[in-house]
Amino acid sequence: MTYSAAAVANVFLQLARDEGKNLTNMKVQKLVYFAHGVHLAGYDTPLVHDHPRAWTFGPVIPPLYEELRKYGSETVTEDLRATDTVDSPSAQKAIAATWKAYKDYTAAQLSRISHIKGGPWDLVWNDPDGRGRFEVIPDPLIKDYYLNRVEKKQATATA
C-alpha cells in the first residue's frame, strides 16, 4: 500500500516530538524521500504515491512542499493534513530505519547526501540533454540506488 507524503511526514513529525527534536521543511522532505527509497529497495513497492522531483536542493515531493512551505526554514510545528494513516508493518519499518539512520543529521547534511554523485537526484538533475531539472525522479532509479547501497553495506559487513 502506498501513502500520501503528508501521512509519512506525520510519522516523522511524531518521532521528532517523541525525542524532542525539531524538523524543518527540508529535513522532512529528505526523510520522506529516503524512507521511500528504503521501502522500494526492501519491499519492491513505493512508500508514497506522490512522485519526488529533482529540485535545486535535492529531491522534493511537490504536494508535501505545498503543505510545508509556510514554515520556510523554521521548525514544522503541526501535523499535516492527510486523509490516510501509515499502518502497514513494512512502511513502519522503513520509516523507523530511516529515522534511526538520519535523525541526527541537519537538513543541509541530508540535502548533501541526496546530491551524491551517481545518485538518483544527480542522474536526473544532470541529465545530459538538460531535461532533468524539476522532473520526476523515477522509482526504478531510486530503487536501484538503494538496493546498491544495501548490497555494498552487506559486502562490507562480511568482508
Short mmCIF file of C-alpha atoms in Angstrom, two decimals:
data_model
loop_
_atom_site.label_atom_id
_atom_site.label_comp_id
_atom_site.label_asym_id
_atom_site.label_seq_id
_atom_site.Cartn_x
_atom_site.Cartn_y
_atom_site.Cartn_z
CA MET A 1 0.00 0.00 0.00
CA THR A 2 1.23 3.50 -0.77
CA TYR A 3 0.59 6.58 1.31
CA SER A 4 0.44 10.30 0.88
CA ALA A 5 3.72 12.05 1.59
CA ALA A 6 1.86 14.03 4.27
CA ALA A 7 0.92 10.83 6.13
CA VAL A 8 4.54 9.64 6.09
CA ALA A 9 5.72 13.10 7.15
CA ASN A 10 3.35 12.99 10.11
CA VAL A 11 5.04 9.82 11.36
CA PHE A 12 8.42 11.56 11.22
CA LEU A 13 6.97 14.62 12.96
CA GLN A 14 5.66 12.42 15.78
CA LEU A 15 9.01 10.62 16.11
CA ALA A 16 10.72 14.01 16.34
CA ARG A 17 8.31 15.23 19.02
CA ASP A 18 8.81 12.00 20.98
CA GLU A 19 12.57 12.63 21.04
CA GLY A 20 12.47 16.40 21.49
CA LYS A 21 13.84 17.08 18.01
CA ASN A 22 12.82 19.73 15.50
CA LEU A 23 12.16 19.15 11.81
CA THR A 24 12.19 21.74 9.03
CA ASN A 25 10.55 21.55 5.62
CA MET A 26 13.82 20.44 4.01
CA LYS A 27 14.54 17.78 6.62
CA VAL A 28 11.02 16.37 6.37
CA GLN A 29 11.34 16.26 2.57
CA LYS A 30 14.60 14.34 2.72
CA LEU A 31 13.41 11.90 5.40
CA VAL A 32 10.28 11.06 3.40
CA TYR A 33 12.35 10.64 0.23
CA PHE A 34 14.92 8.41 1.96
CA ALA A 35 12.17 6.27 3.54
CA HIS A 36 10.59 5.94 0.09
CA GLY A 37 13.92 4.62 -1.23
CA VAL A 38 14.33 2.22 1.69
CA HIS A 39 10.82 0.87 1.09
CA LEU A 40 11.37 0.47 -2.65
CA ALA A 41 14.58 -1.47 -2.05
CA GLY A 42 13.31 -3.57 0.83
CA TYR A 43 9.76 -4.34 -0.25
CA ASP A 44 9.74 -3.67 -4.02
CA THR A 45 6.85 -1.23 -3.64
CA PRO A 46 6.69 2.55 -3.30
CA LEU A 47 6.05 4.07 0.12
CA VAL A 48 4.47 7.27 -1.18
CA HIS A 49 2.24 7.72 -4.20
CA ASP A 50 3.44 11.30 -4.73
CA HIS A 51 6.48 11.33 -7.01
CA PRO A 52 9.70 13.05 -5.91
CA ARG A 53 11.13 15.59 -8.33
CA ALA A 54 14.68 16.83 -8.85
CA TRP A 55 14.67 20.35 -7.41
CA THR A 56 17.65 22.58 -6.67
CA PHE A 57 18.16 21.43 -3.07
CA GLY A 58 17.54 17.77 -3.81
CA PRO A 59 14.51 15.55 -4.13
CA VAL A 60 11.24 17.31 -3.32
CA ILE A 61 7.71 15.92 -3.26
CA PRO A 62 5.64 18.88 -4.53
CA PRO A 63 2.38 18.21 -2.60
CA LEU A 64 4.45 17.88 0.58
CA TYR A 65 6.30 21.09 -0.24
CA GLU A 66 2.99 22.92 -0.64
CA GLU A 67 1.94 21.76 2.84
CA LEU A 68 5.26 22.77 4.41
CA ARG A 69 6.23 25.94 2.55
CA LYS A 70 4.54 28.21 5.12
CA TYR A 71 7.28 27.21 7.58
CA GLY A 72 10.12 28.38 5.34
CA SER A 73 13.29 27.17 7.06
CA GLU A 74 11.66 27.20 10.50
CA THR A 75 10.52 24.22 12.56
CA VAL A 76 7.36 22.44 11.43
CA THR A 77 5.03 22.80 14.42
CA GLU A 78 1.86 20.97 13.38
CA ASP A 79 0.87 17.71 11.76
CA LEU A 80 -0.02 17.96 8.10
CA ARG A 81 -3.42 17.41 6.54
CA ALA A 82 -3.55 13.78 5.47
CA THR A 83 -6.53 11.62 4.62
CA ASP A 84 -4.59 8.43 5.27
CA THR A 85 -2.56 6.93 8.10
CA VAL A 86 0.59 4.83 7.79
CA ASP A 87 -0.46 1.43 9.10
CA SER A 88 1.46 -1.29 7.26
CA PRO A 89 4.34 -3.02 9.05
CA SER A 90 6.64 -2.59 6.03
CA ALA A 91 6.03 1.16 5.92
CA GLN A 92 6.57 1.49 9.65
CA LYS A 93 9.84 -0.47 9.41
CA ALA A 94 11.14 1.65 6.52
CA ILE A 95 10.29 4.85 8.38
CA ALA A 96 11.84 3.61 11.63
CA ALA A 97 15.05 2.55 9.85
CA THR A 98 15.28 5.91 8.10
CA TRP A 99 14.67 7.80 11.34
CA LYS A 100 17.32 5.79 13.17
CA ALA A 101 19.88 6.38 10.41
CA TYR A 102 19.25 10.08 9.75
CA LYS A 103 17.55 11.73 12.74
CA ASP A 104 20.73 13.42 13.94
CA TYR A 105 21.66 14.92 10.56
CA THR A 106 20.86 18.53 9.73
CA ALA A 107 18.67 19.43 6.78
CA ALA A 108 21.76 20.70 4.94
CA GLN A 109 23.61 17.43 5.55
CA LEU A 110 20.63 15.44 4.27
CA SER A 111 20.48 17.66 1.20
CA ARG A 112 24.16 16.96 0.51
CA ILE A 113 23.54 13.22 0.91
CA SER A 114 20.66 13.41 -1.57
CA HIS A 115 23.01 15.14 -4.06
CA ILE A 116 25.59 12.33 -4.06
CA LYS A 117 27.27 11.85 -7.44
CA GLY A 118 25.66 8.99 -9.31
CA GLY A 119 22.57 9.04 -7.08
CA PRO A 120 19.01 9.35 -8.40
CA TRP A 121 18.77 13.12 -7.95
CA ASP A 122 22.17 13.67 -9.60
CA LEU A 123 21.31 11.48 -12.59
CA VAL A 124 18.02 13.28 -13.21
CA TRP A 125 19.22 16.82 -12.40
CA ASN A 126 22.34 16.45 -14.55
CA ASP A 127 20.61 14.74 -17.48
CA PRO A 128 22.99 15.13 -20.46
CA ASP A 129 20.20 16.63 -22.56
CA GLY A 130 19.37 19.17 -19.86
CA ARG A 131 15.82 17.91 -19.44
CA GLY A 132 16.04 16.59 -15.89
CA ARG A 133 15.71 19.68 -13.76
CA PHE A 134 12.44 19.71 -11.84
CA GLU A 135 11.42 16.40 -13.43
CA VAL A 136 10.20 13.23 -11.68
CA ILE A 137 12.89 11.00 -10.20
CA PRO A 138 11.71 7.56 -11.40
CA ASP A 139 11.05 4.90 -8.77
CA PRO A 140 13.19 2.27 -10.59
CA LEU A 141 16.17 4.64 -10.39
CA ILE A 142 15.57 5.23 -6.67
CA LYS A 143 15.10 1.51 -6.01
CA ASP A 144 18.30 0.52 -7.85
CA TYR A 145 20.29 3.12 -5.92
CA TYR A 146 19.04 1.91 -2.54
CA LEU A 147 19.48 -1.76 -3.47
CA ASN A 148 23.09 -0.98 -4.44
CA ARG A 149 23.65 0.77 -1.09
CA VAL A 150 22.32 -2.27 0.80
CA GLU A 151 24.49 -4.66 -1.22
CA LYS A 152 27.60 -2.53 -0.57
CA LYS A 153 26.80 -2.37 3.14
CA GLN A 154 26.35 -6.15 3.32
CA ALA A 155 29.57 -6.78 1.40
CA THR A 156 31.49 -4.50 3.76
CA ALA A 157 29.99 -6.20 6.82
CA THR A 158 31.00 -9.68 5.64
CA ALA A 159 34.50 -8.73 4.44
#
